[in-house]
GROMACS .gro file of C-alpha atoms in nm:
model
  318
    1MET     CA    1  23.416  11.525   9.059
    2PRO     CA    2  23.072  11.442   8.917
    3LEU     CA    3  22.883  11.683   8.692
    4THR     CA    4  22.527  11.757   8.798
    5THR     CA    5  22.238  11.590   8.616
    6ASP     CA    6  22.006  11.873   8.721
    7GLU     CA    7  21.932  12.057   8.396
    8LYS     CA    8  21.839  12.380   8.571
    9LEU     CA    9  22.164  12.383   8.767
   10LEU     CA   10  22.359  12.288   8.456
   11THR     CA   11  22.208  12.582   8.267
   12LEU     CA   12  22.290  12.816   8.556
   13SER     CA   13  22.652  12.697   8.562
   14ARG     CA   14  22.686  12.747   8.187
   15ASP     CA   15  22.531  13.094   8.218
   16ALA     CA   16  22.791  13.182   8.482
   17ILE     CA   17  23.077  13.080   8.253
   18ASP     CA   18  22.924  13.270   7.961
   19ALA     CA   19  22.886  13.584   8.174
   20LEU     CA   20  23.244  13.560   8.303
   21ASP     CA   21  23.365  13.527   7.943
   22LYS     CA   22  23.173  13.838   7.838
   23VAL     CA   23  23.302  14.043   8.132
   24ASP     CA   24  23.657  13.963   8.023
   25GLY     CA   25  23.613  14.033   7.653
   26GLY     CA   26  23.541  13.682   7.529
   27VAL     CA   27  23.677  13.330   7.562
   28HIS     CA   28  24.052  13.292   7.618
   29PRO     CA   29  24.109  12.933   7.498
   30GLY     CA   30  24.301  12.716   7.741
   31PHE     CA   31  24.247  12.949   8.036
   32ARG     CA   32  24.003  12.974   8.326
   33PRO     CA   33  23.710  13.220   8.288
   34ALA     CA   34  23.824  13.370   8.621
   35HIS     CA   35  24.171  13.365   8.776
   36ALA     CA   36  24.320  13.297   8.432
   37LYS     CA   37  24.672  13.417   8.515
   38GLY     CA   38  24.826  13.184   8.768
   39ILE     CA   39  25.120  12.968   8.867
   40LEU     CA   40  25.146  12.620   9.019
   41LEU     CA   41  25.384  12.532   9.299
   42LYS     CA   42  25.470  12.201   9.465
   43GLY     CA   43  25.531  12.135   9.832
   44ALA     CA   44  25.407  11.953  10.140
   45PHE     CA   45  25.160  11.993  10.427
   46THR     CA   46  25.254  11.951  10.792
   47PRO     CA   47  24.946  11.906  11.015
   48SER     CA   48  24.935  12.069  11.356
   49LYS     CA   49  24.907  11.868  11.676
   50GLU     CA   50  24.562  12.012  11.738
   51ALA     CA   51  24.424  11.933  11.392
   52THR     CA   52  24.285  11.591  11.491
   53SER     CA   53  24.073  11.756  11.760
   54LEU     CA   54  23.874  11.914  11.476
   55THR     CA   55  23.874  11.661  11.193
   56ARG     CA   56  23.955  11.301  11.108
   57THR     CA   57  24.035  11.386  10.746
   58PRO     CA   58  24.327  11.176  10.611
   59HIS     CA   59  24.571  11.461  10.553
   60VAL     CA   60  24.590  11.553  10.924
   61GLU     CA   61  24.680  11.192  11.008
   62ARG     CA   62  24.992  11.190  10.790
   63ALA     CA   63  25.331  11.346  10.846
   64SER     CA   64  25.371  11.537  10.520
   65PRO     CA   65  25.126  11.470  10.238
   66PRO     CA   66  25.231  11.642   9.913
   67VAL     CA   67  25.041  11.948   9.793
   68THR     CA   68  25.000  12.146   9.476
   69ALA     CA   69  24.905  12.514   9.513
   70ARG     CA   70  24.791  12.760   9.249
   71LEU     CA   71  24.827  13.134   9.310
   72SER     CA   72  24.650  13.369   9.071
   73ASN     CA   73  24.512  13.708   8.978
   74PHE     CA   74  24.136  13.755   8.961
   75ALA     CA   75  24.033  13.836   8.605
   76GLY     CA   76  23.975  13.581   8.334
   77ILE     CA   77  24.234  13.767   8.125
   78PRO     CA   78  24.567  13.579   8.096
   79THR     CA   79  24.765  13.901   8.048
   80VAL     CA   80  24.611  14.106   8.331
   81PRO     CA   81  24.886  14.315   8.496
   82ASP     CA   82  24.963  14.216   8.854
   83ASN     CA   83  24.920  14.579   8.963
   84ASP     CA   84  24.582  14.633   8.795
   85GLN     CA   85  24.379  14.773   9.085
   86GLN     CA   86  24.045  14.662   8.942
   87ASN     CA   87  24.114  14.331   8.767
   88ALA     CA   88  24.399  14.168   8.960
   89SER     CA   89  24.211  14.148   9.291
   90PRO     CA   90  24.094  13.949   9.470
   91ARG     CA   91  24.385  13.714   9.414
   92GLY     CA   92  24.323  13.342   9.437
   93CYS     CA   93  24.481  13.052   9.621
   94ALA     CA   94  24.382  12.691   9.554
   95ILE     CA   95  24.550  12.401   9.737
   96ARG     CA   96  24.531  12.033   9.649
   97PHE     CA   97  24.621  11.770   9.910
   98HIS     CA   98  24.738  11.453   9.734
   99LEU     CA   99  24.613  11.163   9.946
  100ASP     CA  100  24.661  10.868   9.712
  101GLU     CA  101  24.666  10.797   9.341
  102HIS     CA  102  24.364  10.982   9.197
  103VAL     CA  103  24.253  11.068   9.554
  104HIS     CA  104  24.272  11.429   9.669
  105SER     CA  105  24.093  11.711   9.849
  106ASP     CA  106  24.108  12.082   9.772
  107ILE     CA  107  24.079  12.423   9.934
  108VAL     CA  108  23.977  12.720   9.717
  109ALA     CA  109  24.012  13.071   9.863
  110HIS     CA  110  24.058  13.434   9.763
  111SER     CA  111  24.220  13.742   9.912
  112VAL     CA  112  23.907  13.922  10.036
  113ASP     CA  113  23.716  13.798  10.340
  114ALA     CA  114  23.381  13.853  10.169
  115PHE     CA  115  23.166  13.742   9.876
  116PRO     CA  116  22.916  13.949   9.676
  117SER     CA  117  22.620  13.710   9.667
  118ARG     CA  118  22.454  13.428   9.858
  119THR     CA  119  22.345  13.240   9.548
  120ALA     CA  120  22.489  13.168   9.206
  121GLU     CA  121  22.179  13.326   9.050
  122ASP     CA  122  22.256  13.657   9.219
  123PHE     CA  123  22.621  13.629   9.115
  124VAL     CA  124  22.520  13.583   8.750
  125ASP     CA  125  22.288  13.884   8.781
  126PHE     CA  126  22.585  14.081   8.918
  127LEU     CA  127  22.791  13.984   8.613
  128HIS     CA  128  22.505  14.071   8.375
  129ALA     CA  129  22.484  14.416   8.534
  130LEU     CA  130  22.856  14.465   8.468
  131ILE     CA  131  22.813  14.356   8.107
  132ALA     CA  132  22.517  14.592   8.056
  133THR     CA  133  22.695  14.894   8.203
  134ASP     CA  134  22.805  15.175   7.975
  135PRO     CA  135  23.045  15.392   8.182
  136ALA     CA  136  22.977  15.685   7.948
  137GLY     CA  137  22.600  15.643   7.963
  138PRO     CA  138  22.346  15.805   8.193
  139HIS     CA  139  22.340  15.740   8.569
  140PRO     CA  140  22.239  15.535   8.749
  141ASN     CA  141  22.372  15.273   8.510
  142ALA     CA  142  22.310  14.898   8.531
  143ILE     CA  143  22.579  14.817   8.786
  144GLU     CA  144  22.489  15.118   9.000
  145LYS     CA  145  22.127  15.002   9.009
  146PHE     CA  146  22.233  14.648   9.099
  147LEU     CA  147  22.466  14.757   9.378
  148GLY     CA  148  22.202  14.995   9.510
  149SER     CA  149  21.964  14.705   9.566
  150HIS     CA  150  22.226  14.447   9.675
  151PRO     CA  151  22.416  14.578   9.980
  152THR     CA  152  22.639  14.271  10.015
  153ALA     CA  153  22.760  14.311   9.658
  154LEU     CA  154  22.823  14.680   9.722
  155ALA     CA  155  23.023  14.595  10.036
  156PHE     CA  156  23.230  14.344   9.838
  157VAL     CA  157  23.302  14.595   9.562
  158GLN     CA  158  23.400  14.861   9.815
  159ALA     CA  159  23.614  14.630  10.032
  160PRO     CA  160  23.984  14.726  10.028
  161LYS     CA  161  24.187  14.516   9.786
  162PRO     CA  162  24.547  14.636   9.821
  163ILE     CA  163  24.825  14.499   9.601
  164PRO     CA  164  25.068  14.286   9.804
  165THR     CA  165  25.445  14.310   9.778
  166SER     CA  166  25.449  13.934   9.719
  167PHE     CA  167  25.212  13.640   9.691
  168ALA     CA  168  25.407  13.512   9.991
  169LYS     CA  169  25.276  13.808  10.193
  170GLU     CA  170  24.906  13.781  10.104
  171SER     CA  171  24.625  13.622  10.307
  172PHE     CA  172  24.341  13.419  10.155
  173PHE     CA  173  23.994  13.334  10.286
  174GLY     CA  174  23.750  13.054  10.215
  175VAL     CA  175  23.421  13.167  10.065
  176SER     CA  176  23.192  12.912  10.230
  177ALA     CA  177  23.173  12.729  10.562
  178PHE     CA  178  23.249  12.360  10.608
  179LYS     CA  179  23.147  12.099  10.863
  180PHE     CA  180  23.452  11.944  11.029
  181THR     CA  181  23.409  11.613  11.216
  182ASN     CA  182  23.672  11.445  11.435
  183ALA     CA  183  23.731  11.077  11.515
  184ASN     CA  184  23.486  11.095  11.807
  185GLY     CA  185  23.205  11.215  11.580
  186VAL     CA  186  23.209  11.570  11.718
  187SER     CA  187  23.134  11.828  11.448
  188ARG     CA  188  23.198  12.202  11.422
  189PHE     CA  189  23.156  12.450  11.140
  190GLY     CA  190  23.447  12.661  11.024
  191ARG     CA  191  23.597  12.864  10.741
  192TYR     CA  192  23.947  12.842  10.599
  193ARG     CA  193  24.205  13.114  10.632
  194ILE     CA  194  24.540  13.080  10.456
  195LEU     CA  195  24.785  13.310  10.631
  196PRO     CA  196  25.141  13.388  10.516
  197VAL     CA  197  25.413  13.288  10.762
  198ALA     CA  198  25.612  13.589  10.635
  199GLY     CA  199  25.327  13.823  10.739
  200ASN     CA  200  25.116  14.060  10.532
  201GLU     CA  201  25.273  14.345  10.339
  202TYR     CA  202  25.103  14.573  10.086
  203LEU     CA  203  25.203  14.848   9.846
  204SER     CA  204  25.071  15.202   9.839
  205ASP     CA  205  24.877  15.291   9.525
  206ALA     CA  206  25.175  15.488   9.395
  207ALA     CA  207  25.419  15.205   9.464
  208ALA     CA  208  25.185  14.953   9.302
  209ALA     CA  209  25.151  15.168   8.988
  210ALA     CA  210  25.530  15.172   8.953
  211GLN     CA  211  25.559  14.792   8.936
  212THR     CA  212  25.602  14.586   8.620
  213PRO     CA  213  25.301  14.392   8.484
  214ASN     CA  214  25.436  14.053   8.604
  215PHE     CA  215  25.611  14.163   8.923
  216LEU     CA  216  25.423  13.928   9.158
  217PHE     CA  217  25.495  13.620   8.949
  218ASP     CA  218  25.857  13.720   8.886
  219GLU     CA  219  25.913  13.787   9.256
  220LEU     CA  220  25.754  13.455   9.353
  221LYS     CA  221  25.981  13.258   9.119
  222ASP     CA  222  26.288  13.432   9.263
  223ARG     CA  223  26.168  13.384   9.621
  224VAL     CA  224  26.088  13.012   9.601
  225ALA     CA  225  26.426  12.945   9.434
  226LYS     CA  226  26.590  13.071   9.754
  227ALA     CA  227  26.359  12.947  10.030
  228PRO     CA  228  26.017  12.783  10.074
  229VAL     CA  229  25.700  12.994  10.062
  230GLN     CA  230  25.496  12.905  10.370
  231TYR     CA  231  25.135  12.951  10.476
  232ARG     CA  232  24.947  12.851  10.790
  233ILE     CA  233  24.607  12.696  10.726
  234VAL     CA  234  24.375  12.819  10.998
  235ILE     CA  235  24.010  12.742  11.064
  236GLN     CA  236  23.792  13.021  11.201
  237LEU     CA  237  23.535  12.833  11.409
  238ALA     CA  238  23.168  12.925  11.423
  239LYS     CA  239  22.978  12.957  11.748
  240ASP     CA  240  22.631  12.813  11.797
  241GLY     CA  241  22.385  13.031  11.610
  242ASP     CA  242  22.634  13.165  11.357
  243THR     CA  243  22.513  13.156  10.996
  244THR     CA  244  22.683  12.873  10.806
  245ASP     CA  245  22.490  12.866  10.479
  246ASP     CA  246  22.545  13.220  10.351
  247ALA     CA  247  22.881  13.332  10.209
  248THR     CA  248  22.788  13.700  10.245
  249VAL     CA  249  22.762  13.668  10.625
  250ARG     CA  250  23.105  13.673  10.788
  251TRP     CA  251  23.163  13.588  11.151
  252PRO     CA  252  23.305  13.828  11.410
  253GLU     CA  253  23.683  13.838  11.451
  254ASP     CA  254  23.652  13.722  11.812
  255ARG     CA  255  23.559  13.371  11.695
  256PRO     CA  256  23.826  13.115  11.793
  257GLN     CA  257  24.079  13.003  11.534
  258LEU     CA  258  24.246  12.663  11.518
  259THR     CA  259  24.561  12.593  11.315
  260LEU     CA  260  24.510  12.295  11.087
  261GLY     CA  261  24.873  12.294  10.976
  262GLU     CA  262  25.125  12.457  10.747
  263ILE     CA  263  25.208  12.422  10.380
  264SER     CA  264  25.561  12.473  10.255
  265LEU     CA  265  25.592  12.540   9.882
  266THR     CA  266  25.939  12.453   9.763
  267ALA     CA  267  25.938  12.464   9.383
  268ILE     CA  268  25.756  12.583   9.074
  269ALA     CA  269  25.569  12.287   8.926
  270PRO     CA  270  25.723  12.149   8.607
  271ASP     CA  271  25.541  12.191   8.275
  272ASN     CA  272  25.341  12.469   8.438
  273PRO     CA  273  25.118  12.586   8.149
  274THR     CA  274  25.010  12.232   8.060
  275GLU     CA  275  24.946  12.138   8.422
  276GLN     CA  276  24.737  12.451   8.476
  277GLN     CA  277  24.519  12.360   8.179
  278ARG     CA  278  24.476  12.005   8.307
  279LEU     CA  279  24.418  12.066   8.679
  280ILE     CA  280  24.056  12.113   8.791
  281PHE     CA  281  24.012  12.218   9.154
  282ASP     CA  282  23.697  12.126   9.343
  283PRO     CA  283  23.538  12.356   9.604
  284ILE     CA  284  23.363  12.053   9.760
  285PRO     CA  285  23.613  11.857   9.977
  286ARG     CA  286  23.476  11.504   9.905
  287VAL     CA  287  23.680  11.351  10.189
  288ASP     CA  288  23.589  11.193  10.522
  289GLY     CA  289  23.596  11.444  10.808
  290ILE     CA  290  23.520  11.757  10.606
  291GLU     CA  291  23.182  11.823  10.443
  292ALA     CA  292  23.032  12.110  10.250
  293SER     CA  293  22.781  12.311  10.451
  294ALA     CA  294  22.433  12.390  10.316
  295ASP     CA  295  22.574  12.697  10.138
  296PRO     CA  296  22.396  12.708   9.797
  297LEU     CA  297  22.714  12.820   9.619
  298PHE     CA  298  22.887  12.482   9.647
  299GLU     CA  299  22.718  12.285   9.370
  300PRO     CA  300  22.715  12.566   9.108
  301ARG     CA  301  23.081  12.646   9.178
  302ALA     CA  302  23.182  12.282   9.145
  303ASN     CA  303  23.000  12.258   8.812
  304VAL     CA  304  23.153  12.582   8.682
  305TYR     CA  305  23.501  12.455   8.773
  306LEU     CA  306  23.440  12.121   8.604
  307LEU     CA  307  23.281  12.262   8.287
  308SER     CA  308  23.550  12.527   8.244
  309GLY     CA  309  23.817  12.265   8.316
  310ARG     CA  310  23.683  12.038   8.044
  311ARG     CA  311  23.688  12.334   7.806
  312ARG     CA  312  24.055  12.401   7.892
  313ARG     CA  313  24.147  12.039   7.832
  314THR     CA  314  23.971  12.044   7.494
  315ALA     CA  315  24.173  12.352   7.395
  316GLN     CA  316  24.488  12.174   7.510
  317GLN     CA  317  24.421  11.885   7.273
  318GLN     CA  318  24.365  12.105   6.968
   0.00000   0.00000   0.00000
């Protein structure tokens, strides 16, 4: 993945990492500035029969390309408890399709079908408001003022974020829209949904509070040792006129959904901590048949992932 040569964008991406670090109490060497606590699993992808009607991307043309998936909690704090109502959600899911040696394409999603800002600039302002907020100070404080003037951020903050009984029973949603093109050159816009084959199941607040700090990760290790963890990858398709360049605008639930395929995760990846430090996911697909939309979040996110990934690898070498 190439790093931008645009100095303004580079500064913005570095500001985002710096703000994420400050929100989480400083740099945690070797870990991501968001979604620091995670686990890698290995498995395979089985494309659906209808997938080629949407896209000509290589992984829908093959029987079972291998995948690596990372499941994570939200905060950039490696020790965040899995049942922390504020800092563990939204949980993350990143999937890498291995297409050839040094050739891959990724999906990056989280467990809330929403995003707080249309632009990276607004997202950094959101983080700065959090940093500037003194909960014991006078009201309205910095974050209250920000949310009062940014309704999409307020909606994101107020969106339900229940604690699941298992990572295997959590759904994940792509932030931005993509342009999918099939072999006939027909294109449609869509957003990813990663849906658990086992169905959704969530804990009450009281039941969540009674769990151990690592219960989701412990349960996942036990589960995958007995049977594969499976997710359907679904594309919610836009209709003509739907907004495709704004992550804060979600489409109605009556939009059609097409199943791209299913991933089956069969084992915890070996040498997990080292692999997590090394692996850098890319929100831009960079593969024939799937393109980033005009959503302005794509380039800053890609740069943040790459810069933070390089920082992790440097920590790994020290």
